[in-house]
Coordinates of C-alpha atoms and ligand atoms in Angstrom, one line a residue:
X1003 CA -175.1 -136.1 41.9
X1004 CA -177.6 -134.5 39.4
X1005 CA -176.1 -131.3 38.8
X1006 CA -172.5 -132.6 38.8
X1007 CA -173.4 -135.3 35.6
X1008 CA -175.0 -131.9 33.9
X1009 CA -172.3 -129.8 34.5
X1010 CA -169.9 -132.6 33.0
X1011 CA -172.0 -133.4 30.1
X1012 CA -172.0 -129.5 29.5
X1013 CA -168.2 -129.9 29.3
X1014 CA -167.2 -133.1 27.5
X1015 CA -170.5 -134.1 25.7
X1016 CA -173.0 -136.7 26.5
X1017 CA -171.4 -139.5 25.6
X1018 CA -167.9 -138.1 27.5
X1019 CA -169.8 -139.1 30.6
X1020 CA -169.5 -142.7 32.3
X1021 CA -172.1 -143.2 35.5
X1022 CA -173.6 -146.6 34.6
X1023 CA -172.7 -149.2 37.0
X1024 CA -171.2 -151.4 34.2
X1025 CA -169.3 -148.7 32.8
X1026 CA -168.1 -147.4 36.0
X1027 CA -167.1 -151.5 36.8
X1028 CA -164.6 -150.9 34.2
X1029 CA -162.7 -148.0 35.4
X1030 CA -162.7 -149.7 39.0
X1031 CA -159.1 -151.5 38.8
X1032 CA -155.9 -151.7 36.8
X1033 CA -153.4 -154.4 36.1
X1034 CA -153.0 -154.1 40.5
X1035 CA -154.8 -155.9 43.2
X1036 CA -156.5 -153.0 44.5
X1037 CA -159.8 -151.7 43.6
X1038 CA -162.1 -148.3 43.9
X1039 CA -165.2 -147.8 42.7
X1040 CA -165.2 -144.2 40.7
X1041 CA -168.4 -141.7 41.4
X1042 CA -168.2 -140.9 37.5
X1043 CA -165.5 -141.2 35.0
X1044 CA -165.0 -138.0 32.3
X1045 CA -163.5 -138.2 28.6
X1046 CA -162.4 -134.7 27.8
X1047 CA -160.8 -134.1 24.3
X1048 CA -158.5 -131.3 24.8
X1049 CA -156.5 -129.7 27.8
X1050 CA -159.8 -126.8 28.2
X1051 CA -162.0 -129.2 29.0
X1052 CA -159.4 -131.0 31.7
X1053 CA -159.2 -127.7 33.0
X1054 CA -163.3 -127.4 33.5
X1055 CA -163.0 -130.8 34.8
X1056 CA -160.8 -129.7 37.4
X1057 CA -162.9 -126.7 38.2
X1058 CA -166.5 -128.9 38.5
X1059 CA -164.1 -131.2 40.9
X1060 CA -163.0 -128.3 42.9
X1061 CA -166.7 -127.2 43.6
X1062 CA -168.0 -130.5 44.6
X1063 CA -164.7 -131.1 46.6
X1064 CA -164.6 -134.6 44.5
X1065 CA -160.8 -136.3 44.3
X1066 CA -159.6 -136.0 40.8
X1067 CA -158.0 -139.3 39.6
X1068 CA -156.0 -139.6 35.9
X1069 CA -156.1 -142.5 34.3
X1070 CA -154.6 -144.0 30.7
X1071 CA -155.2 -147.6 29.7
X1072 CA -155.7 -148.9 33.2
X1073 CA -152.6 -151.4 32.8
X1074 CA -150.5 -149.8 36.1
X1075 CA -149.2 -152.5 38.6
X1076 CA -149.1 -150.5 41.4
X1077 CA -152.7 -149.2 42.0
X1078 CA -151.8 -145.6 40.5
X1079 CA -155.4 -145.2 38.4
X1080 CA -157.8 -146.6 41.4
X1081 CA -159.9 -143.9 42.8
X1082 CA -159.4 -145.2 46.4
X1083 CA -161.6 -142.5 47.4
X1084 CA -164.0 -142.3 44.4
X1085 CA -164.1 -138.9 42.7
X1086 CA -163.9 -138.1 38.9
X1087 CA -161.8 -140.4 36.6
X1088 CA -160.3 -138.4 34.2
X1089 CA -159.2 -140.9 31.2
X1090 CA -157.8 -139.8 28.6
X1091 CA -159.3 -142.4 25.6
X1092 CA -160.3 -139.5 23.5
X1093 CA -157.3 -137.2 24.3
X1094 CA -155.2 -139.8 21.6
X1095 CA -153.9 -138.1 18.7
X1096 CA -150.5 -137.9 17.4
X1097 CA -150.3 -134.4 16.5
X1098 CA -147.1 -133.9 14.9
X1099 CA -144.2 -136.1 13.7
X1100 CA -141.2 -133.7 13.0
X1101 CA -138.7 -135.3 11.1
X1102 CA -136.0 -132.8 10.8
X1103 CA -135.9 -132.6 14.7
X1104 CA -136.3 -136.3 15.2
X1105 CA -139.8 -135.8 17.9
X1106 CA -143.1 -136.5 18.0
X1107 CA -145.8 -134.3 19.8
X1108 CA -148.4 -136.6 21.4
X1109 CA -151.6 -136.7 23.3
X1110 CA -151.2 -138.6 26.6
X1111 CA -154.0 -141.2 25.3
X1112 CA -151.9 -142.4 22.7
X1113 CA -151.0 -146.0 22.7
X1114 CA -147.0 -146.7 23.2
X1115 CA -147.0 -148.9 19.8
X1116 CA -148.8 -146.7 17.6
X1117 CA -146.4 -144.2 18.3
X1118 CA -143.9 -146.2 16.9
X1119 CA -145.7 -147.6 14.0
X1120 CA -146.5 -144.1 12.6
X1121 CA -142.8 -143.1 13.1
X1122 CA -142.0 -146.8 11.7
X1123 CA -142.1 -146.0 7.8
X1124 CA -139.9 -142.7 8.6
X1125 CA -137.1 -145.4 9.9
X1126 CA -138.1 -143.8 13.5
X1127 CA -139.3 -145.0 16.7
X1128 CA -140.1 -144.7 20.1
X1129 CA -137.8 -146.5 22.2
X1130 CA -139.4 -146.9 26.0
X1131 CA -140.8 -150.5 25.5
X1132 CA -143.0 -151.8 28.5
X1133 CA -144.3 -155.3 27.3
X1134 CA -147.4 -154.0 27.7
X1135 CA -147.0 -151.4 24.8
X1136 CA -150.0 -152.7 22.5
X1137 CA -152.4 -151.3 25.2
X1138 CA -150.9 -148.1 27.7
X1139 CA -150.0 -144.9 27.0
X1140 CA -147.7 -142.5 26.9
X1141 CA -148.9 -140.5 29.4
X1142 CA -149.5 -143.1 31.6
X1143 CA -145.6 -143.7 30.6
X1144 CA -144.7 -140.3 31.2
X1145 CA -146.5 -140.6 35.1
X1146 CA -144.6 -144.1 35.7
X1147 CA -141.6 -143.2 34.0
X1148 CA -142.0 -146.5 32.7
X1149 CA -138.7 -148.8 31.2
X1150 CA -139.1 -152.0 28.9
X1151 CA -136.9 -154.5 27.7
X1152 CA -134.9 -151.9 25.2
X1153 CA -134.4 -149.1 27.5
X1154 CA -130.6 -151.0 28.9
X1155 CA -128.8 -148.7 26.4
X1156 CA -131.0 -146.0 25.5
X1157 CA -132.7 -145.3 28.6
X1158 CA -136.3 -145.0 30.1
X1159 CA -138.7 -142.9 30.0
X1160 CA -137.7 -139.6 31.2
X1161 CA -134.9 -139.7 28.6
X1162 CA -136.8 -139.6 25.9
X1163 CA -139.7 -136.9 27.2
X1164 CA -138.7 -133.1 26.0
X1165 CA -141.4 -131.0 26.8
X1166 CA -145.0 -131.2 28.5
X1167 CA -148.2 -129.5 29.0
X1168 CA -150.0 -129.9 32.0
X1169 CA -153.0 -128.9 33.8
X1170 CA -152.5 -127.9 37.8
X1171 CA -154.5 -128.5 40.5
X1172 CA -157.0 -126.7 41.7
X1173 CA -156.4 -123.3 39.5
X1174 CA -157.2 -125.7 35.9
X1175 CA -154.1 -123.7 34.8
X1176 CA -152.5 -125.2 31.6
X1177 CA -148.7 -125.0 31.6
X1178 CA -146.0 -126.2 30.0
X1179 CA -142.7 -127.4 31.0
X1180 CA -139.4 -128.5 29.0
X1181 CA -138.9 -127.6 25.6
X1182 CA -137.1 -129.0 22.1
X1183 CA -134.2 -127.2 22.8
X1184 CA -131.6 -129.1 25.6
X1185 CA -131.2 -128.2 29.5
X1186 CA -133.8 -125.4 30.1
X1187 CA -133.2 -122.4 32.8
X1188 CA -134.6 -122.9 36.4
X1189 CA -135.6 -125.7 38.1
X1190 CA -136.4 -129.1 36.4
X1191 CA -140.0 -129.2 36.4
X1192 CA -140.4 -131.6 34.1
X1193 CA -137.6 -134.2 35.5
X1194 CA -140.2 -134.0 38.4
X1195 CA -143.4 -134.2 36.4
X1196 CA -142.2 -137.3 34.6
X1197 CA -142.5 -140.5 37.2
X1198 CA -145.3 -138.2 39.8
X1199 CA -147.7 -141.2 39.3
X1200 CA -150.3 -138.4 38.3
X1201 CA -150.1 -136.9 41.9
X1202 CA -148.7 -133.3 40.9
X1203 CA -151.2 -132.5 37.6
X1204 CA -152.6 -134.0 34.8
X1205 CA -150.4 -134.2 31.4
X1206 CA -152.6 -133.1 28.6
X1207 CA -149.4 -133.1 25.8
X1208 CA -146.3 -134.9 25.7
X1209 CA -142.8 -134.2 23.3
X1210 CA -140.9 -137.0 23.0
X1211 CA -137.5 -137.8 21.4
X1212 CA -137.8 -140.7 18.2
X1213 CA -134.6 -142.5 17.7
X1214 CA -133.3 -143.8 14.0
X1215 CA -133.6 -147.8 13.3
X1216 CA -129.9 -149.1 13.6
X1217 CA -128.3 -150.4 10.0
X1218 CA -127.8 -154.2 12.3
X1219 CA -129.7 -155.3 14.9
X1220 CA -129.0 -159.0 15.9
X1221 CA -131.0 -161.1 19.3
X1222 CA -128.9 -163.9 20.9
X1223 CA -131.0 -166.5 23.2
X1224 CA -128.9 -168.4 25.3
X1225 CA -130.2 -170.8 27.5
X1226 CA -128.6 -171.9 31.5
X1227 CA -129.1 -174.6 33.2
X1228 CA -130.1 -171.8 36.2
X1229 CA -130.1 -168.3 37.3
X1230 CA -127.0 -168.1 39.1
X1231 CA -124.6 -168.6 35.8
X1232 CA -127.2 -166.8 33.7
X1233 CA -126.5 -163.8 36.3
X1234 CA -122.9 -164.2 35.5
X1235 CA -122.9 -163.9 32.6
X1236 CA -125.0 -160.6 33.0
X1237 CA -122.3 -158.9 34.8
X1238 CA -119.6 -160.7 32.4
X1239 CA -121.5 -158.6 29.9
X1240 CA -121.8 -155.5 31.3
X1241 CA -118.2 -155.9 32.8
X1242 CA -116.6 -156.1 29.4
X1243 CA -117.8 -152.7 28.8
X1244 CA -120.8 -153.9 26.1
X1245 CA -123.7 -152.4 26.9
X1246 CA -126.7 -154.4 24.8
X1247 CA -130.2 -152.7 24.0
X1248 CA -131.5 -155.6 25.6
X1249 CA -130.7 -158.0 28.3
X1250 CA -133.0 -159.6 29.6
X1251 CA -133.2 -163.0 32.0
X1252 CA -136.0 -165.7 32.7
X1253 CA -136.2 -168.5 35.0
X1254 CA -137.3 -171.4 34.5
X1255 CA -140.3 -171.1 35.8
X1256 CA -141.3 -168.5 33.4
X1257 CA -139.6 -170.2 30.7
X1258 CA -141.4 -173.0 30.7
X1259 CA -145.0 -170.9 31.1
X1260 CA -143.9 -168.7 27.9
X1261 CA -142.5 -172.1 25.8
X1262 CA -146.2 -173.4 26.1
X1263 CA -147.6 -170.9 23.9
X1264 CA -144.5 -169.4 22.4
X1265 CA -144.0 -169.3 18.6
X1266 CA -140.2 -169.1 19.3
X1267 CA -140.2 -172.8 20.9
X1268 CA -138.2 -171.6 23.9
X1269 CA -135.9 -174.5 25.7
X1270 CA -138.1 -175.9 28.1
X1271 CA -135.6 -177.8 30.0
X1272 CA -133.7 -174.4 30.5
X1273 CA -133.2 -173.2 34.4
X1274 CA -132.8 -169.8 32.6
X1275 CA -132.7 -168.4 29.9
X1276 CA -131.1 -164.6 28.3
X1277 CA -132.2 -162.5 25.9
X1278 CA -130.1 -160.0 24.6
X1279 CA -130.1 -157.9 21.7
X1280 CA -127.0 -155.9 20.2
X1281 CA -127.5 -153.1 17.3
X1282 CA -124.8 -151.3 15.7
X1283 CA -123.5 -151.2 11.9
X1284 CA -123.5 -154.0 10.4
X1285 CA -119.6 -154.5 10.3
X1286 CA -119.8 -154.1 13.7
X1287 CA -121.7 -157.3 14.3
X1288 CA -120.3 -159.4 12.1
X1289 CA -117.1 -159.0 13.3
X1290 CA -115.4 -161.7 15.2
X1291 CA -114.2 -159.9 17.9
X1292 CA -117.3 -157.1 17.7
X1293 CA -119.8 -157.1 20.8
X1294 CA -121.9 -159.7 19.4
X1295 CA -119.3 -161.8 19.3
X1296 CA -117.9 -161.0 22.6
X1297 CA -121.2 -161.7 23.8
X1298 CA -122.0 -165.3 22.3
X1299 CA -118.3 -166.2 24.3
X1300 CA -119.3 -164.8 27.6
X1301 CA -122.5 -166.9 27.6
X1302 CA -120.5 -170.0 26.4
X1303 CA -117.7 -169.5 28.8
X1304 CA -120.0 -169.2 31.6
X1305 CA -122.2 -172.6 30.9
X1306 CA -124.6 -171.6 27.7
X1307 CA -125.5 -174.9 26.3
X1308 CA -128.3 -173.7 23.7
X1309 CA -127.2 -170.4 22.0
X1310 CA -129.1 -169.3 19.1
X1311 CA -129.0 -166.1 16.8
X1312 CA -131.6 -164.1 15.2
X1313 CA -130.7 -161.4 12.9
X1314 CA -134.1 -161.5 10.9
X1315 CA -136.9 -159.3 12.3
X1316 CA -139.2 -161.9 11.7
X1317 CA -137.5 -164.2 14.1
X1318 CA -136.3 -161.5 16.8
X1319 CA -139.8 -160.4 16.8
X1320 CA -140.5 -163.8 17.9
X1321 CA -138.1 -163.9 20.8
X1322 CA -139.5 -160.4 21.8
X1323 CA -143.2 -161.5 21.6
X1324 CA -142.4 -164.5 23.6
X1325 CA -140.6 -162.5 26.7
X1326 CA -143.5 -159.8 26.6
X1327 CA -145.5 -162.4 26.8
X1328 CA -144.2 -163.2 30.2
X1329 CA -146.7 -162.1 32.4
X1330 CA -149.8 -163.0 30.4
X1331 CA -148.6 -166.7 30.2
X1332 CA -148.2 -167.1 34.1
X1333 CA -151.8 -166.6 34.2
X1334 CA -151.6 -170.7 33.2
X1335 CA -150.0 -171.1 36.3
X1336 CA -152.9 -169.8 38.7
X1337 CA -154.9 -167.8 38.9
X1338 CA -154.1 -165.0 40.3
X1339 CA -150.1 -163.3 40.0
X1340 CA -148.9 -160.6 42.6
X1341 CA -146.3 -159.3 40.6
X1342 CA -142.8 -157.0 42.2
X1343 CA -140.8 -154.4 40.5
X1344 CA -137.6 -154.3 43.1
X1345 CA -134.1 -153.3 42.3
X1346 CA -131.0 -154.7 43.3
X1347 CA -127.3 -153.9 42.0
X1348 CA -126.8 -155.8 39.0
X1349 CA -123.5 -158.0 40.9
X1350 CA -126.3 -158.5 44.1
X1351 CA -128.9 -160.6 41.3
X1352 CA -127.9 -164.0 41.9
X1353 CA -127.8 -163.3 45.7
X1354 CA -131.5 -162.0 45.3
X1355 CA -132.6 -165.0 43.0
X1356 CA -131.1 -167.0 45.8
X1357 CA -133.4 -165.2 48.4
X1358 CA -136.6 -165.3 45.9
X1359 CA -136.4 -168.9 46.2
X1360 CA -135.6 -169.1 50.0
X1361 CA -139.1 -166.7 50.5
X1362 CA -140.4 -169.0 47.8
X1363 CA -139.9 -172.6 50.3
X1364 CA -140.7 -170.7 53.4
X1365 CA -144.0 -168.8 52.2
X1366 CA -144.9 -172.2 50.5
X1367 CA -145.9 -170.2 46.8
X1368 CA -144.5 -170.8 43.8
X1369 CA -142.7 -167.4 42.3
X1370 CA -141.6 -167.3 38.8
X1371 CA -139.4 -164.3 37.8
X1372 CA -137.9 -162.5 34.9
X1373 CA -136.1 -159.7 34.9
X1374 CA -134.7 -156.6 32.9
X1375 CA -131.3 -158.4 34.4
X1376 CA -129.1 -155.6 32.5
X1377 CA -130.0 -152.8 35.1
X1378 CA -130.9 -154.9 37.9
X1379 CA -134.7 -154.7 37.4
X1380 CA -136.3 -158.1 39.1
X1381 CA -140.3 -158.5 38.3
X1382 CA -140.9 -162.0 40.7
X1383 CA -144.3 -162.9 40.6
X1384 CA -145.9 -164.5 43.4
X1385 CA -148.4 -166.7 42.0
X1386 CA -151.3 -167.9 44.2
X1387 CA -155.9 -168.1 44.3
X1388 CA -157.4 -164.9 45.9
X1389 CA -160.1 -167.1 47.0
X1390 CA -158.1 -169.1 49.6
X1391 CA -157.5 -166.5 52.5
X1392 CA -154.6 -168.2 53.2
X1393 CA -152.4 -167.9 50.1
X1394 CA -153.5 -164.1 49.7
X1395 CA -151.6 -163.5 53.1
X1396 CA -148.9 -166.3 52.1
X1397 CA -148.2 -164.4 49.0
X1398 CA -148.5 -160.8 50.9
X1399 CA -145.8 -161.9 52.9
X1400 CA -143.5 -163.2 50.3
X1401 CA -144.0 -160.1 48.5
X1402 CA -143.0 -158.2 51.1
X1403 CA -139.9 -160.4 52.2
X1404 CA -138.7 -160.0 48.6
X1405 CA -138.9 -156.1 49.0
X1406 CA -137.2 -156.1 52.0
X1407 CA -134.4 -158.3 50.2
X1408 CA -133.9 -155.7 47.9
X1409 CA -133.2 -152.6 50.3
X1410 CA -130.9 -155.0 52.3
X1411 CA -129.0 -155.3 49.2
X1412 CA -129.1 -152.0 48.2
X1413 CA -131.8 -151.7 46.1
X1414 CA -135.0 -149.9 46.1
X1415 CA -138.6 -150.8 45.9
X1416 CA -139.6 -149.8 42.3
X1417 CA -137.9 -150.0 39.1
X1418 CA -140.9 -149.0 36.6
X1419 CA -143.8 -149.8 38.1
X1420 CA -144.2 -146.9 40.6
X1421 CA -145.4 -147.5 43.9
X1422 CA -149.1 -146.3 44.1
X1423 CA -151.3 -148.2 46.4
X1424 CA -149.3 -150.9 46.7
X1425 CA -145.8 -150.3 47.9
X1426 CA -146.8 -147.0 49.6
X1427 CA -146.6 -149.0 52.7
X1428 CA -142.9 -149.5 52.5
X1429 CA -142.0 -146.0 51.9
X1430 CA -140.4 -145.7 55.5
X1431 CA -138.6 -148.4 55.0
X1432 CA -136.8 -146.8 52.3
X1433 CA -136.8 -143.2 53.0
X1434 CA -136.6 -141.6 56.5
X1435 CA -139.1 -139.3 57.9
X1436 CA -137.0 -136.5 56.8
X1437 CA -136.8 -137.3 53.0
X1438 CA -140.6 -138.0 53.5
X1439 CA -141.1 -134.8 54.6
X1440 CA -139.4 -133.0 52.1
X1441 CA -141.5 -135.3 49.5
X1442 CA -144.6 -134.3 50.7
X1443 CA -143.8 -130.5 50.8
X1444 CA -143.6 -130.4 46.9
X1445 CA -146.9 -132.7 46.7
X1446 CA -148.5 -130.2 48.8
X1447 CA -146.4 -127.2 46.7
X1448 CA -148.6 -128.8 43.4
X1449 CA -151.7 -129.5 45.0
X1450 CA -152.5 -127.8 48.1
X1451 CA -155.8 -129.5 49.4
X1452 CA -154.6 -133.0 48.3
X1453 CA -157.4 -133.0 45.7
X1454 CA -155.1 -135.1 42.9
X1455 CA -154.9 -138.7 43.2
X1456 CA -155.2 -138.8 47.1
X1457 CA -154.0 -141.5 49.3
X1458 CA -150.7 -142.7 47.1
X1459 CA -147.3 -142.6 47.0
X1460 CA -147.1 -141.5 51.0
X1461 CA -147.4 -144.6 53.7
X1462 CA -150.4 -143.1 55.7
X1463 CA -153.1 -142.0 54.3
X1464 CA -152.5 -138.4 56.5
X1465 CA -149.0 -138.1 55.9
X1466 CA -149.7 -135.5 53.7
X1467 CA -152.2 -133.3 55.9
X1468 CA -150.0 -134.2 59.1
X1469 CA -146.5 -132.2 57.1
X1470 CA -149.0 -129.2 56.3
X1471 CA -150.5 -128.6 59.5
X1472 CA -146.9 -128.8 60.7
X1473 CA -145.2 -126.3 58.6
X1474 CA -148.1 -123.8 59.1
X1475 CA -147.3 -121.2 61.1
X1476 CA -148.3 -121.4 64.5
X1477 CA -151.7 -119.0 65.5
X1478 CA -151.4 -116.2 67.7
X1479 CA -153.1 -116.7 71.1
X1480 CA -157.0 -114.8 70.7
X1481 CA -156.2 -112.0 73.4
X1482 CA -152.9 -111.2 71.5
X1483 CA -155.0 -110.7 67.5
Ligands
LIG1661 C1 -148.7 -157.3 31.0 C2 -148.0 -156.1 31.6 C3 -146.7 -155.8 31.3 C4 -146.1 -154.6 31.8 N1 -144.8 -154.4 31.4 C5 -144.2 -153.2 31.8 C6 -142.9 -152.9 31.5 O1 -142.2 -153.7 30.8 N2 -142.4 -151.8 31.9 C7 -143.1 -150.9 32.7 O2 -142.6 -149.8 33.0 N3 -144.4 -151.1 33.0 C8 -145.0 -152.3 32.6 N4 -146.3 -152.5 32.9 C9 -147.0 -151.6 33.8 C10 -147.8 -150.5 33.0 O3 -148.2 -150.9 31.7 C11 -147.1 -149.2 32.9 O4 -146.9 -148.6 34.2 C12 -147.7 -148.1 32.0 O5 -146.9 -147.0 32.0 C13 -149.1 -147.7 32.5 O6 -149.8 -147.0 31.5 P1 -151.4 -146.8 31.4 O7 -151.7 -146.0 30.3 O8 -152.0 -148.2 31.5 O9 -151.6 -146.0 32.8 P2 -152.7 -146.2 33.9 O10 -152.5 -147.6 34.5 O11 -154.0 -145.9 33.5 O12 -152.1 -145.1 35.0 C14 -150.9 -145.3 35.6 C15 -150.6 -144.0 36.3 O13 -150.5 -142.9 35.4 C16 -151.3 -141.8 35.9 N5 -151.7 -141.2 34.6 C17 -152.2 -141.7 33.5 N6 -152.4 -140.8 32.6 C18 -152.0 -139.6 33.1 C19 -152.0 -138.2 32.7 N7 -152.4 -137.9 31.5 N8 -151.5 -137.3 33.5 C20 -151.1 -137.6 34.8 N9 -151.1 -138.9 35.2 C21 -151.5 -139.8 34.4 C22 -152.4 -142.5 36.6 O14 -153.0 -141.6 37.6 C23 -151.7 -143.6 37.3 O15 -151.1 -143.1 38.5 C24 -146.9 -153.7 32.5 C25 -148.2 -154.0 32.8 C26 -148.8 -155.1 32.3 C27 -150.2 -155.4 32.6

């Protein structure tokens, strides 16, 4: 253990170095129920000392596990088989806003907002908005491909990444993928780069697109008496051919756990409610028959009985700090939250809500849900006390009854929130052996020894080693060498 801590320090600096039992505490979880313990965690500043990271890993045949802000739902940052946490805390500098091409060229340590507020007096931002922007980062973005509430019209992650640098595994060779200029010759590394849950190499740079302000941006909170007409009026929406920033759904549930501590003073007595947000010239929205309009009738037509508008940014900012305030406020509820990231077809939601509270009655746990309802993106949470044995399996079940709900209805497993440690289980339910295979030959393409955030992703822990030994050539008998 001795000579690896020198050999680190001699890389990244004393104080780059984490081995104290409290520190180490703190890299041993993210916003996930699962938990490793790290053997020591590194800080490197630049993409030369990842690089010598990597190499000091490689000789003491240690895991390697990246690691932002430690806010993943899916178990991605755990070192499940301890190793070296790279973080990248120190590796957060904006290094170049360029206005004339509209892009900004960050470190992956740099927190989601502050990206935005430095772009903010340029009337520039970043659009991919998971609530929990105040705390990750974009490269812990880039590895989830993560959405947020604003990314219905303008898209998620990988839409707005244009170019990275990475370091590979094991060589500590820096490359870089993607570039300003559009749709680059050969293969699409960086399509594949962006959403690897840091399993192929660990992003040391990251391009991004900045989008201009809109001249009128307007937020309409309607509130249901339940899911299924809120739903409706989703695909009423949608179906109209108006495509919002925003549309977002919560159920009661969740409506009433945000309207506790809410400055917005949500309707309590709502069985749902929508939040949607239109942006466009100002004409535009003022007009009578313009989509903000359109989208005021819809929600009547289909049972709205509390519609309000907010066109200043000091009252939309409300709204928006009350929805991303979702999860932190079912924490009132109990203590502990297990919380899903399936996707169904937008037309199958109000079937799904309909199963959610089926699984609900027959797992006996209360699960309150909002959703990113525009692109079919359901985050139920299953609340319930890890203490009591009981409603940890209870809520383990539900979980997975809900999953299974969503591939039945043609949905997948994970809409943002990757699937890490905690969905790898139900891989083979949504992909066949085949489509495994094929998965883990470009794993293995990027990382031949499995050294890079082992054990994720795949369903067994071997799946990996098993596909390798397979495709290797089979040995000559001794006599015939
Ligand atoms: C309250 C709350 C709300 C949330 N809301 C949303 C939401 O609206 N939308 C959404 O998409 N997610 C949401 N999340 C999930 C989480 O915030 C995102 O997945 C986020 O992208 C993780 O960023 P991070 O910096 O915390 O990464 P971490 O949790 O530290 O790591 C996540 C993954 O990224 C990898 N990684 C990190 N940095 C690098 C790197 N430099 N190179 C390679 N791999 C790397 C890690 O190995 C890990 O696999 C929410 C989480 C919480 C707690």
């Amino acid at each position: 253990m001795k000579p690896l801590i020198e050999r680190l320090r001699a890389i990244v600096g004393d104080d780059g170095v984490l081995t104290s039992g409290a520190a180490l505490a703190a890299y041993e979880g993210d916003a996930s129920q699962d938990r490793g313990a790290p053997t020591v965690v590194a800080l490197p500043r630049n993409a030369a000392e990842v690089a010598e990271v990597v190499h000091v890993a490689r000789q003491h045949s240690l895991p390697i596990v990246p690691r932002g802000a430690g806010t993943g739902l899916s178990g991605g940052a755990v070192a499940v088989e301890g190793g070296i946490v790279v973080a990248t805390t120190r590796l957060n500098r904006i290094r170049r806003l360029d206005l004339a091409n509209r892009l900004a060229v960050v470190e992956p340590g740099v927190v989601n907002a502050e990206l935005t507020k430095t772009a903010a007096p340029h009337g520039l931002y970043y659009a991919p908005d998971p609530s929990s922007q105040p705390a990750c980062t974009i490269g812990g973005n880039v590895a989830e491909n993560a959405g947020g509430a604003h990314c219905l019209a303008h898209g998620v992650t990988t839409n707005h990444v244009l170019a990275l640098e990475a370091v590979l595994i094991p060589t500590g060779q820096v490359v870089r993928v993607g570039g300003p200029a559009h749709d680059r010759p050969g293969y699409d590394l960086m399509g594949l780069l962006v959403g690897s849950e840091g399993t192929l190499a660990i992003v040391t740079e990251i391009t991004v697109r900045l989008l201009a302000r809109a001249e009128g941006v307007a937020a309409v909170l309607a509130a249901f008496d339940g899911v299924v007409p809120a739903s409706e009026a989703v695909s009423a929406i949608i179906g109209q051919g108006i495509v919002p920033v925003a549309l977002e759904m919560m159920d009661g549930m969740t409506t009433r756990a945000v309207a506790q501590g809410a400055p917005a003073s949500l309707p309590e007595d709502a069985g749902a409610v929508l939040l949607i947000e239109c942006e466009g010239l100002r004409e535009e929205l003022d007009d009578k028959d313009g989509p903000l309009a359109t989208v005021q009738a819809i929600c009547r037509a289909h049972g709205a009985r509390d519609l309000r508008i907010a066109l200043s940014e000091s009252d939309r900012n409300a709204l928006w700090k009350a929805r991303k305030s979702a999860r932190g406020a079912l924490g009132t509820l109990a203590p502990n939250c297990y919380v899903h990231d399936g996707v169904v077809p937008r037309s199958k939601i109000p079937t799904l809500m309909a199963r959610i509270e089926a699984v609900a009655a027959e797992f006996d746990v209360p699960i309150a849900t909002y959703l990113h309802a525009g692109d079919g993106n359901v985050h139920p949470n299953v609340l319930f006390d890890a203490r009591r044995p009981t409603e940890v399996r209870q809520a383990s079940a539900a979980g997975e009854a809900i999953l299974r709900a969503c591939l039945d209805l043609g949905g997948v497993l994970s809409g943002e929130h990757g699937i890490g440690t905690e969905k790898q289980d139900y891989m083979s339910w949504a992909l066949t052996t085949t489509d495994l295979r094929a998965q883990a030959h470009v794993k293995l393409a990027f990382d031949p020894d499995e050294q890079l955030n082992p054990r994720k992703l795949f369903p067994t822990p071997g799946f990996c080693g098993e596909v390798r030994g397979a495709s290797r050539p089979p040995r000559e008998p001794a006599a015939q060498r």
